[in-house]
PDB file of C-alpha atoms in Angstrom:
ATOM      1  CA  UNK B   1     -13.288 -32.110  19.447  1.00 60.00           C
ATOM      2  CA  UNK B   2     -10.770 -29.545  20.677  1.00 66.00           C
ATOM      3  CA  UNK B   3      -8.669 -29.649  17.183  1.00 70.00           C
ATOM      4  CA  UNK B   4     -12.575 -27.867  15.845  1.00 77.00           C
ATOM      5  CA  UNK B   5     -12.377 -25.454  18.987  1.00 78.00           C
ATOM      6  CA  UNK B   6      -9.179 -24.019  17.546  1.00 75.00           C
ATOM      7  CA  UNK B   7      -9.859 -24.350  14.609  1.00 79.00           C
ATOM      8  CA  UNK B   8     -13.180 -22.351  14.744  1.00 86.00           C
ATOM      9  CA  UNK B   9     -11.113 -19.806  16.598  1.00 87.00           C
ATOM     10  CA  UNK B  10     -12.021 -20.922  20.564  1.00 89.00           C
ATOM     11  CA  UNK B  11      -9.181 -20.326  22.240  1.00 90.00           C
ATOM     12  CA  UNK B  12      -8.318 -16.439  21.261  1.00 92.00           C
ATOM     13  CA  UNK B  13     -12.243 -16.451  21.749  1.00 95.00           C
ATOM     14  CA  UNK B  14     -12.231 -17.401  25.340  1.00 95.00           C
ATOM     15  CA  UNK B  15      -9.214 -15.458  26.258  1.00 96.00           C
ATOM     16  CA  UNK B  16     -10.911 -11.937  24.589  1.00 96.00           C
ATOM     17  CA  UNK B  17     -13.774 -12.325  26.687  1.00 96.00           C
ATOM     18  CA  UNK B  18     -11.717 -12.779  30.143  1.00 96.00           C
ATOM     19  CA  UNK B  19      -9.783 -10.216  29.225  1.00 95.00           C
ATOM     20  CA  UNK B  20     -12.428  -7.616  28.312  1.00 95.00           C
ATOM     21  CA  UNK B  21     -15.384  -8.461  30.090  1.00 94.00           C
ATOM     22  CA  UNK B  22     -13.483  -9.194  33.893  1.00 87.00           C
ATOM     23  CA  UNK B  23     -16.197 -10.650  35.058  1.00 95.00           C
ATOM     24  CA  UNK B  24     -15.634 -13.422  37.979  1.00 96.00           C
ATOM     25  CA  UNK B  25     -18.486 -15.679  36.212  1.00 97.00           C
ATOM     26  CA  UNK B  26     -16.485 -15.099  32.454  1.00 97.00           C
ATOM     27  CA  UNK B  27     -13.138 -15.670  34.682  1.00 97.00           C
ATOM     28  CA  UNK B  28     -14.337 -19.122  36.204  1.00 98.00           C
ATOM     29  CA  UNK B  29     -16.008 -20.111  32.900  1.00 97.00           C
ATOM     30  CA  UNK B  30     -13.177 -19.487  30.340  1.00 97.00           C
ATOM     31  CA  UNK B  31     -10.932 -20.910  33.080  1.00 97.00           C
ATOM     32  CA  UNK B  32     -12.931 -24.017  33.075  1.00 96.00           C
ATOM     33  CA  UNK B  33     -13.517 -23.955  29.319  1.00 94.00           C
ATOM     34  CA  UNK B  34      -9.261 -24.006  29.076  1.00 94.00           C
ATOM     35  CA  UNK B  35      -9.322 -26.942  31.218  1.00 93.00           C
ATOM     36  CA  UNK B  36     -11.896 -28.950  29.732  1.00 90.00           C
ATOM     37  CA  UNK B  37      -9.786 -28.640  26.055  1.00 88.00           C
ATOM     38  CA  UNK B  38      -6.692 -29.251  28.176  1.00 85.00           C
ATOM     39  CA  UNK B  39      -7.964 -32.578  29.882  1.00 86.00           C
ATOM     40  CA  UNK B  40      -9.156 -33.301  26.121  1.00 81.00           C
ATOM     41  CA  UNK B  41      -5.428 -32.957  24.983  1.00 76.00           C
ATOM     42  CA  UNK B  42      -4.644 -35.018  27.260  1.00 73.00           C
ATOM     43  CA  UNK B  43      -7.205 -37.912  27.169  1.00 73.00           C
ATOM     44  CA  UNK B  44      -6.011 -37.930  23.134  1.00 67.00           C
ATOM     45  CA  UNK B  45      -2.434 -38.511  24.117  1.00 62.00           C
ATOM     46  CA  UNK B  46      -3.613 -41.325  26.956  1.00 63.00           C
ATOM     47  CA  UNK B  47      -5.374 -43.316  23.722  1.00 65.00           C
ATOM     48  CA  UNK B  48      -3.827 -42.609  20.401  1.00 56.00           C
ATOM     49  CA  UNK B  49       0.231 -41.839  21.527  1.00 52.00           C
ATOM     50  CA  UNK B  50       2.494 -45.360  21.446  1.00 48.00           C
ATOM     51  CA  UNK B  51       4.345 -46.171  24.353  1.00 47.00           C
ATOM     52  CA  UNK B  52       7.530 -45.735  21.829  1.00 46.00           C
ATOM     53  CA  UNK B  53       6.398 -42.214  21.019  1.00 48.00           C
ATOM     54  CA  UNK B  54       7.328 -39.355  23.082  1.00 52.00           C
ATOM     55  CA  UNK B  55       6.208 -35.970  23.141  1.00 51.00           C
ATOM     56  CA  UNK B  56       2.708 -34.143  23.923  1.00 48.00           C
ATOM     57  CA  UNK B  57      -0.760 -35.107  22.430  1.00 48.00           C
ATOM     58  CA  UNK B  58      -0.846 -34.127  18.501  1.00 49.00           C
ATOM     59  CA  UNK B  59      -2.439 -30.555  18.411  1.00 52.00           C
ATOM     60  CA  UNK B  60      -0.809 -29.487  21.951  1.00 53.00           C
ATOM     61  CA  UNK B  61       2.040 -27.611  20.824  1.00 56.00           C
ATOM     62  CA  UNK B  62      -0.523 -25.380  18.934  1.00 71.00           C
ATOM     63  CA  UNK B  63      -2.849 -25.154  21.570  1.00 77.00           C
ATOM     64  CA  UNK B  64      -0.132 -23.912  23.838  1.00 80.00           C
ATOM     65  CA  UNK B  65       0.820 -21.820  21.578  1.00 81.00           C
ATOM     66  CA  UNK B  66      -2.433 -20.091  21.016  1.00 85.00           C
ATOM     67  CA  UNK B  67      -2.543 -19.498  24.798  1.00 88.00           C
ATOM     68  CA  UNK B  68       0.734 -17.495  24.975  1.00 86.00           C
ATOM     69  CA  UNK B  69      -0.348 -15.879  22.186  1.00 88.00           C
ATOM     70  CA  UNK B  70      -3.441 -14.794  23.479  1.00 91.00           C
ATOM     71  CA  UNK B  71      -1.442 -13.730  26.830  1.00 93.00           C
ATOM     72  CA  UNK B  72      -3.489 -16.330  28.554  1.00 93.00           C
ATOM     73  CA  UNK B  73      -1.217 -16.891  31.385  1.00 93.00           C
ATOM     74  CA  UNK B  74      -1.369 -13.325  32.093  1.00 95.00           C
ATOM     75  CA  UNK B  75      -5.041 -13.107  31.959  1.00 96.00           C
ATOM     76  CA  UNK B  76      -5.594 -16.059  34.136  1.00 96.00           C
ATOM     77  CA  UNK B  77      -2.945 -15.012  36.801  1.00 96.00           C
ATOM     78  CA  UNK B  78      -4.624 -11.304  36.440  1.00 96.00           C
ATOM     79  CA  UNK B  79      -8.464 -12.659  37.348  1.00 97.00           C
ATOM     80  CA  UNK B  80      -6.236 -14.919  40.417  1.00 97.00           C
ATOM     81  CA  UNK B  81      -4.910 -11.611  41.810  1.00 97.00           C
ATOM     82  CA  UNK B  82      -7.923  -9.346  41.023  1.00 97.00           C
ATOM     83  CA  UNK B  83     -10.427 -11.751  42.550  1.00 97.00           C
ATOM     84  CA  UNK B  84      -8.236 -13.523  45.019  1.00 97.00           C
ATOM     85  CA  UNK B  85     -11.450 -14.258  47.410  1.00 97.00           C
ATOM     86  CA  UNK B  86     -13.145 -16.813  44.743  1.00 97.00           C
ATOM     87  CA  UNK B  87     -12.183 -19.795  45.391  1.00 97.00           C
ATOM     88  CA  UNK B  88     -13.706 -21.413  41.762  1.00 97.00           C
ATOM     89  CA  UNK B  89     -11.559 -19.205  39.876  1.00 97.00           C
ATOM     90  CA  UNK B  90      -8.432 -19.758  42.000  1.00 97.00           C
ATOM     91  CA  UNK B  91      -8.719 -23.889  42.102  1.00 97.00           C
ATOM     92  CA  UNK B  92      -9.570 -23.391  38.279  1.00 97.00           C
ATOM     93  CA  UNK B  93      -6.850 -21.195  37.552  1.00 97.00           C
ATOM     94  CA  UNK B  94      -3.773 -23.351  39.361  1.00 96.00           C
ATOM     95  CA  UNK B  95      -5.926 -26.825  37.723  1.00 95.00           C
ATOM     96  CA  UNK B  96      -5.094 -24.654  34.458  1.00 93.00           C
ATOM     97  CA  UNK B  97      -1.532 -24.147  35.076  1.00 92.00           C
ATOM     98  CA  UNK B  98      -0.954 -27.388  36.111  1.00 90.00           C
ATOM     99  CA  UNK B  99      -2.647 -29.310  32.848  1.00 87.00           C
ATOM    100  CA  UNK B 100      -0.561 -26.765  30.793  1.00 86.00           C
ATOM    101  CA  UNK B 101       2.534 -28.263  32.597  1.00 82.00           C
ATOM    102  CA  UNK B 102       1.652 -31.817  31.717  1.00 78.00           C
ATOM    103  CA  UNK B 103       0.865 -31.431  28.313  1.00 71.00           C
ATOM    104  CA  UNK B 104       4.160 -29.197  27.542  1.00 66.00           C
ATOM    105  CA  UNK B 105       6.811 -31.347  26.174  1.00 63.00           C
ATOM    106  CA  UNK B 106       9.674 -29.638  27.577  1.00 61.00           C
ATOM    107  CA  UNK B 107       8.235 -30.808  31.283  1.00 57.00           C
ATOM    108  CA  UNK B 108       7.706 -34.348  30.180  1.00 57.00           C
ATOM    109  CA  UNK B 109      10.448 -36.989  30.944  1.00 57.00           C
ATOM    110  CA  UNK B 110      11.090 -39.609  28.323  1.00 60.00           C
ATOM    111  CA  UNK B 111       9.770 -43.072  27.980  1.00 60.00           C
ATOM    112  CA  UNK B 112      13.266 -44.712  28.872  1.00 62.00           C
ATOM    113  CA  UNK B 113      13.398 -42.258  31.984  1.00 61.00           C
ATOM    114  CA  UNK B 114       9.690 -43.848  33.287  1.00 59.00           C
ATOM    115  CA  UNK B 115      11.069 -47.497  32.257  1.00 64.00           C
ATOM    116  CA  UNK B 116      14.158 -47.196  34.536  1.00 64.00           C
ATOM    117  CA  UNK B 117      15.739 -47.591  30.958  1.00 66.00           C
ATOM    118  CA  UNK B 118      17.451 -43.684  31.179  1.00 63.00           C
ATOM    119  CA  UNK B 119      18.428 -41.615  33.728  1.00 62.00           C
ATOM    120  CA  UNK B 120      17.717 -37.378  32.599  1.00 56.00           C
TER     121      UNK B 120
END
């Protein structure tokens, strides 16, 4: 489902509305909405990627993508500072930094490296 969402345009969607409505319910939802394509991301990459294949989940690298270029770290972070008393938006926002970490490929470690077979 989330290759549609970008597709149709969901990410930049999401982030426009954080950023111009600043709203702590649009914060915790569009926070939540990230996540929920993130944990899809990486549910893909649990099923369909080989153990022989390494890299992130096919469609990542443009998701992440479409989040920096959207400034969606900054917008996130921004709603954290500006609304530092919620604690939805704040467990949100650092669950949303943290999925972005996993399914980057530059903060993955190889196959060999988790097999004892490399050392990085």
């Amino acid at each position: 489902l989330h290759p549609r969402a970008m597709e149709q345009g969901a990410i930049s969607s999401i982030l426009e509305a954080m950023r111009r409505h600043h709203d702590i319910d649009v914060l915790v939802f569009g926070v939540t909405s990230l996540n929920h394509l993130l944990e899809g991301i990486r549910a893909v990459a649990a099923m369909e990627v080989d153990d022989q294949i390494e890299g992130p989940a096919p469609g990542s690298g443009d998701f992440l993508g479409e989040i920096a270029k959207h400034s969606g770290p900054e917008v996130i972070t921004g709603g954290m500072r500006h609304f530092t008393a919620c604690e939805a938006l704040q467990e949100r926002g650092c669950r949303c930094f943290g999925l972005l970490c996993q399914v980057s490929k530059d903060n993955q470690v190889s196959q060999g490296y988790k097999k004892g077979q490399v050392q990085e």
